[in-house]
PDB file of C-alpha atoms in Angstrom:
ATOM      1  CA  GLN A  24      85.203 106.742 108.869  1.00  0.00           C
ATOM      2  CA  VAL A  25      88.384 105.167 107.562  1.00  0.00           C
ATOM      3  CA  GLN A  26      91.140 106.429 105.318  1.00  0.00           C
ATOM      4  CA  VAL A  27      93.829 104.438 103.554  1.00  0.00           C
ATOM      5  CA  VAL A  28      96.819 106.408 102.297  1.00  0.00           C
ATOM      6  CA  GLU A  29      99.645 104.990 100.194  1.00  0.00           C
ATOM      7  CA  SER A  30     103.084 106.316  99.426  1.00  0.00           C
ATOM      8  CA  GLY A  31     106.463 105.249  98.109  1.00  0.00           C
ATOM      9  CA  GLY A  32     105.963 104.715  94.397  1.00  0.00           C
ATOM     10  CA  GLY A  33     108.309 106.054  91.779  1.00  0.00           C
ATOM     11  CA  LEU A  34     110.595 105.340  88.865  1.00  0.00           C
ATOM     12  CA  VAL A  35     113.430 102.878  89.346  1.00  0.00           C
ATOM     13  CA  GLN A  36     115.903 100.973  87.215  1.00  0.00           C
ATOM     14  CA  PRO A  37     115.586  97.208  86.800  1.00  0.00           C
ATOM     15  CA  GLY A  38     117.155  95.522  89.791  1.00  0.00           C
ATOM     16  CA  GLY A  39     116.374  98.453  92.038  1.00  0.00           C
ATOM     17  CA  SER A  40     114.248  98.636  95.148  1.00  0.00           C
ATOM     18  CA  LEU A  41     111.261 100.538  96.457  1.00  0.00           C
ATOM     19  CA  ARG A  42     109.350 100.467  99.705  1.00  0.00           C
ATOM     20  CA  LEU A  43     105.638 101.155  99.652  1.00  0.00           C
ATOM     21  CA  SER A  44     103.782 102.231 102.756  1.00  0.00           C
ATOM     22  CA  CYS A  45     100.104 102.283 103.553  1.00  0.00           C
ATOM     23  CA  VAL A  46      98.410 103.694 106.624  1.00  0.00           C
ATOM     24  CA  GLY A  47      94.854 102.972 107.639  1.00  0.00           C
ATOM     25  CA  SER A  48      93.239 105.379 110.064  1.00  0.00           C
ATOM     26  CA  GLY A  49      89.832 106.039 111.509  1.00  0.00           C
ATOM     27  CA  THR A  50      87.538 105.154 114.366  1.00  0.00           C
ATOM     28  CA  PHE A  51      85.275 102.291 115.304  1.00  0.00           C
ATOM     29  CA  PHE A  52      86.937  99.671 113.176  1.00  0.00           C
ATOM     30  CA  SER A  53      89.345  96.798 113.511  1.00  0.00           C
ATOM     31  CA  ILE A  54      91.643  95.814 110.658  1.00  0.00           C
ATOM     32  CA  TYR A  55      92.244  92.101 110.400  1.00  0.00           C
ATOM     33  CA  ALA A  56      94.048  91.961 107.067  1.00  0.00           C
ATOM     34  CA  MET A  57      95.939  94.288 104.779  1.00  0.00           C
ATOM     35  CA  GLY A  58      97.538  93.824 101.418  1.00  0.00           C
ATOM     36  CA  TRP A  59      98.540  95.078  98.029  1.00  0.00           C
ATOM     37  CA  TYR A  60      97.090  94.659  94.575  1.00  0.00           C
ATOM     38  CA  ARG A  61      98.529  95.975  91.355  1.00  0.00           C
ATOM     39  CA  GLN A  62      97.100  96.763  87.958  1.00  0.00           C
ATOM     40  CA  ALA A  63      98.936  97.399  84.724  1.00  0.00           C
ATOM     41  CA  PRO A  64      97.272  98.953  81.664  1.00  0.00           C
ATOM     42  CA  GLY A  65      95.108  96.422  79.861  1.00  0.00           C
ATOM     43  CA  LYS A  66      95.442  93.853  82.612  1.00  0.00           C
ATOM     44  CA  GLN A  67      93.261  92.743  85.479  1.00  0.00           C
ATOM     45  CA  ARG A  68      94.080  93.759  88.990  1.00  0.00           C
ATOM     46  CA  GLU A  69      96.069  91.048  90.723  1.00  0.00           C
ATOM     47  CA  LEU A  70      96.892  90.318  94.314  1.00  0.00           C
ATOM     48  CA  VAL A  71     100.559  90.924  95.050  1.00  0.00           C
ATOM     49  CA  ALA A  72     100.742  90.177  98.745  1.00  0.00           C
ATOM     50  CA  ARG A  73      98.588  90.150 101.835  1.00  0.00           C
ATOM     51  CA  ILE A  74      99.043  89.795 105.539  1.00  0.00           C
ATOM     52  CA  ILE A  75      96.495  88.479 107.972  1.00  0.00           C
ATOM     53  CA  GLY A  76      96.997  89.600 111.506  1.00  0.00           C
ATOM     54  CA  THR A  77     100.646  90.510 111.812  1.00  0.00           C
ATOM     55  CA  SER A  78     102.384  87.344 110.706  1.00  0.00           C
ATOM     56  CA  THR A  79     100.460  85.251 108.194  1.00  0.00           C
ATOM     57  CA  THR A  80     101.519  86.227 104.686  1.00  0.00           C
ATOM     58  CA  ASP A  81     100.663  85.245 101.148  1.00  0.00           C
ATOM     59  CA  TYR A  82     102.474  86.222  97.948  1.00  0.00           C
ATOM     60  CA  SER A  83     101.915  86.026  94.253  1.00  0.00           C
ATOM     61  CA  ASP A  84     104.291  83.532  92.650  1.00  0.00           C
ATOM     62  CA  SER A  85     105.702  86.306  90.497  1.00  0.00           C
ATOM     63  CA  VAL A  86     107.037  88.233  93.495  1.00  0.00           C
ATOM     64  CA  LYS A  87     108.048  85.475  95.890  1.00  0.00           C
ATOM     65  CA  GLY A  88     111.599  85.919  97.075  1.00  0.00           C
ATOM     66  CA  ARG A  89     111.687  89.533  95.931  1.00  0.00           C
ATOM     67  CA  PHE A  90     108.889  91.283  97.826  1.00  0.00           C
ATOM     68  CA  THR A  91     108.230  91.296 101.544  1.00  0.00           C
ATOM     69  CA  ILE A  92     105.052  92.431 103.232  1.00  0.00           C
ATOM     70  CA  SER A  93     104.937  93.436 106.863  1.00  0.00           C
ATOM     71  CA  ARG A  94     102.548  95.165 109.208  1.00  0.00           C
ATOM     72  CA  ASP A  95     102.820  97.357 112.249  1.00  0.00           C
ATOM     73  CA  GLU A  96      99.343  97.895 113.675  1.00  0.00           C
ATOM     74  CA  ASN A  97      97.491  99.814 110.956  1.00  0.00           C
ATOM     75  CA  THR A  98     100.484 100.385 108.725  1.00  0.00           C
ATOM     76  CA  VAL A  99     101.485  97.902 106.061  1.00  0.00           C
ATOM     77  CA  TYR A 100     104.717  97.923 104.081  1.00  0.00           C
ATOM     78  CA  LEU A 101     105.742  96.316 100.850  1.00  0.00           C
ATOM     79  CA  GLN A 102     109.488  96.071 100.396  1.00  0.00           C
ATOM     80  CA  MET A 103     110.192  95.453  96.724  1.00  0.00           C
ATOM     81  CA  ASN A 104     113.648  94.285  95.717  1.00  0.00           C
ATOM     82  CA  SER A 105     115.113  93.108  92.421  1.00  0.00           C
ATOM     83  CA  LEU A 106     112.427  94.959  90.537  1.00  0.00           C
ATOM     84  CA  LYS A 107     111.648  93.953  86.970  1.00  0.00           C
ATOM     85  CA  PRO A 108     109.961  95.876  84.146  1.00  0.00           C
ATOM     86  CA  GLU A 109     106.972  93.557  84.476  1.00  0.00           C
ATOM     87  CA  ASP A 110     106.444  94.906  87.994  1.00  0.00           C
ATOM     88  CA  THR A 111     105.378  98.207  86.458  1.00  0.00           C
ATOM     89  CA  ALA A 112     101.826  98.945  87.575  1.00  0.00           C
ATOM     90  CA  VAL A 113      99.679 101.033  89.826  1.00  0.00           C
ATOM     91  CA  TYR A 114      99.844  99.511  93.270  1.00  0.00           C
ATOM     92  CA  TYR A 115      96.780  99.683  95.504  1.00  0.00           C
ATOM     93  CA  CYS A 116      96.689  99.077  99.211  1.00  0.00           C
ATOM     94  CA  TYR A 117      93.629  97.628 100.887  1.00  0.00           C
ATOM     95  CA  ALA A 118      92.507  97.016 104.412  1.00  0.00           C
ATOM     96  CA  SER A 119      89.895  94.474 105.397  1.00  0.00           C
ATOM     97  CA  MET A 120      88.086  95.638 108.473  1.00  0.00           C
ATOM     98  CA  ILE A 121      85.193  95.002 110.795  1.00  0.00           C
ATOM     99  CA  VAL A 122      83.209  97.901 112.162  1.00  0.00           C
ATOM    100  CA  THR A 123      83.204  97.818 115.934  1.00  0.00           C
ATOM    101  CA  GLY A 124      79.978  96.569 117.470  1.00  0.00           C
ATOM    102  CA  THR A 125      78.312  95.627 114.194  1.00  0.00           C
ATOM    103  CA  GLY A 126      80.166  92.715 112.659  1.00  0.00           C
ATOM    104  CA  TYR A 127      80.016  94.548 109.347  1.00  0.00           C
ATOM    105  CA  GLU A 128      82.959  93.708 107.117  1.00  0.00           C
ATOM    106  CA  SER A 129      84.259  96.016 104.451  1.00  0.00           C
ATOM    107  CA  ASP A 130      87.355  96.644 102.372  1.00  0.00           C
ATOM    108  CA  ALA A 131      88.913 100.081 102.131  1.00  0.00           C
ATOM    109  CA  TRP A 132      91.210 101.000  99.261  1.00  0.00           C
ATOM    110  CA  GLY A 133      93.973 103.495  98.827  1.00  0.00           C
ATOM    111  CA  GLN A 134      94.276 105.847  95.896  1.00  0.00           C
ATOM    112  CA  GLY A 135      97.060 103.900  94.233  1.00  0.00           C
ATOM    113  CA  THR A 136     100.709 104.699  93.682  1.00  0.00           C
ATOM    114  CA  GLN A 137     102.564 104.304  90.403  1.00  0.00           C
ATOM    115  CA  VAL A 138     105.584 102.045  90.241  1.00  0.00           C
ATOM    116  CA  THR A 139     107.576 102.193  87.030  1.00  0.00           C
ATOM    117  CA  VAL A 140     110.570  99.956  86.411  1.00  0.00           C
ATOM    118  CA  SER A 141     112.445 100.984  83.306  1.00  0.00           C
ATOM    119  CA  SER A 142     115.929 101.536  81.977  1.00  0.00           C
TER     120      SER A 142
END
């Protein structure tokens, strides 16, 4: 019904940049919010950033001023600048959606993409 696909992870030096992309596709659904979580080994998954509609954004305090989330229809981007070693984690994209004609709400998750910040 719906597929969420992430890309853009990799290995970067501290201070470097990466841009993550996530595309939601399918039929009979409407996405009203998208965002990114991350999870490092031994830690709980935490919300990094989210966007409601196309303009209302929310960021974790740890990434404010460094990360920017944006959305173009069913594609969401996370521009990550000034990366730090503590940003190392698997990043997961999600899409909150409502199935057309039902009012049923559900979250779809991507497979995750590894971001490693190391010298």
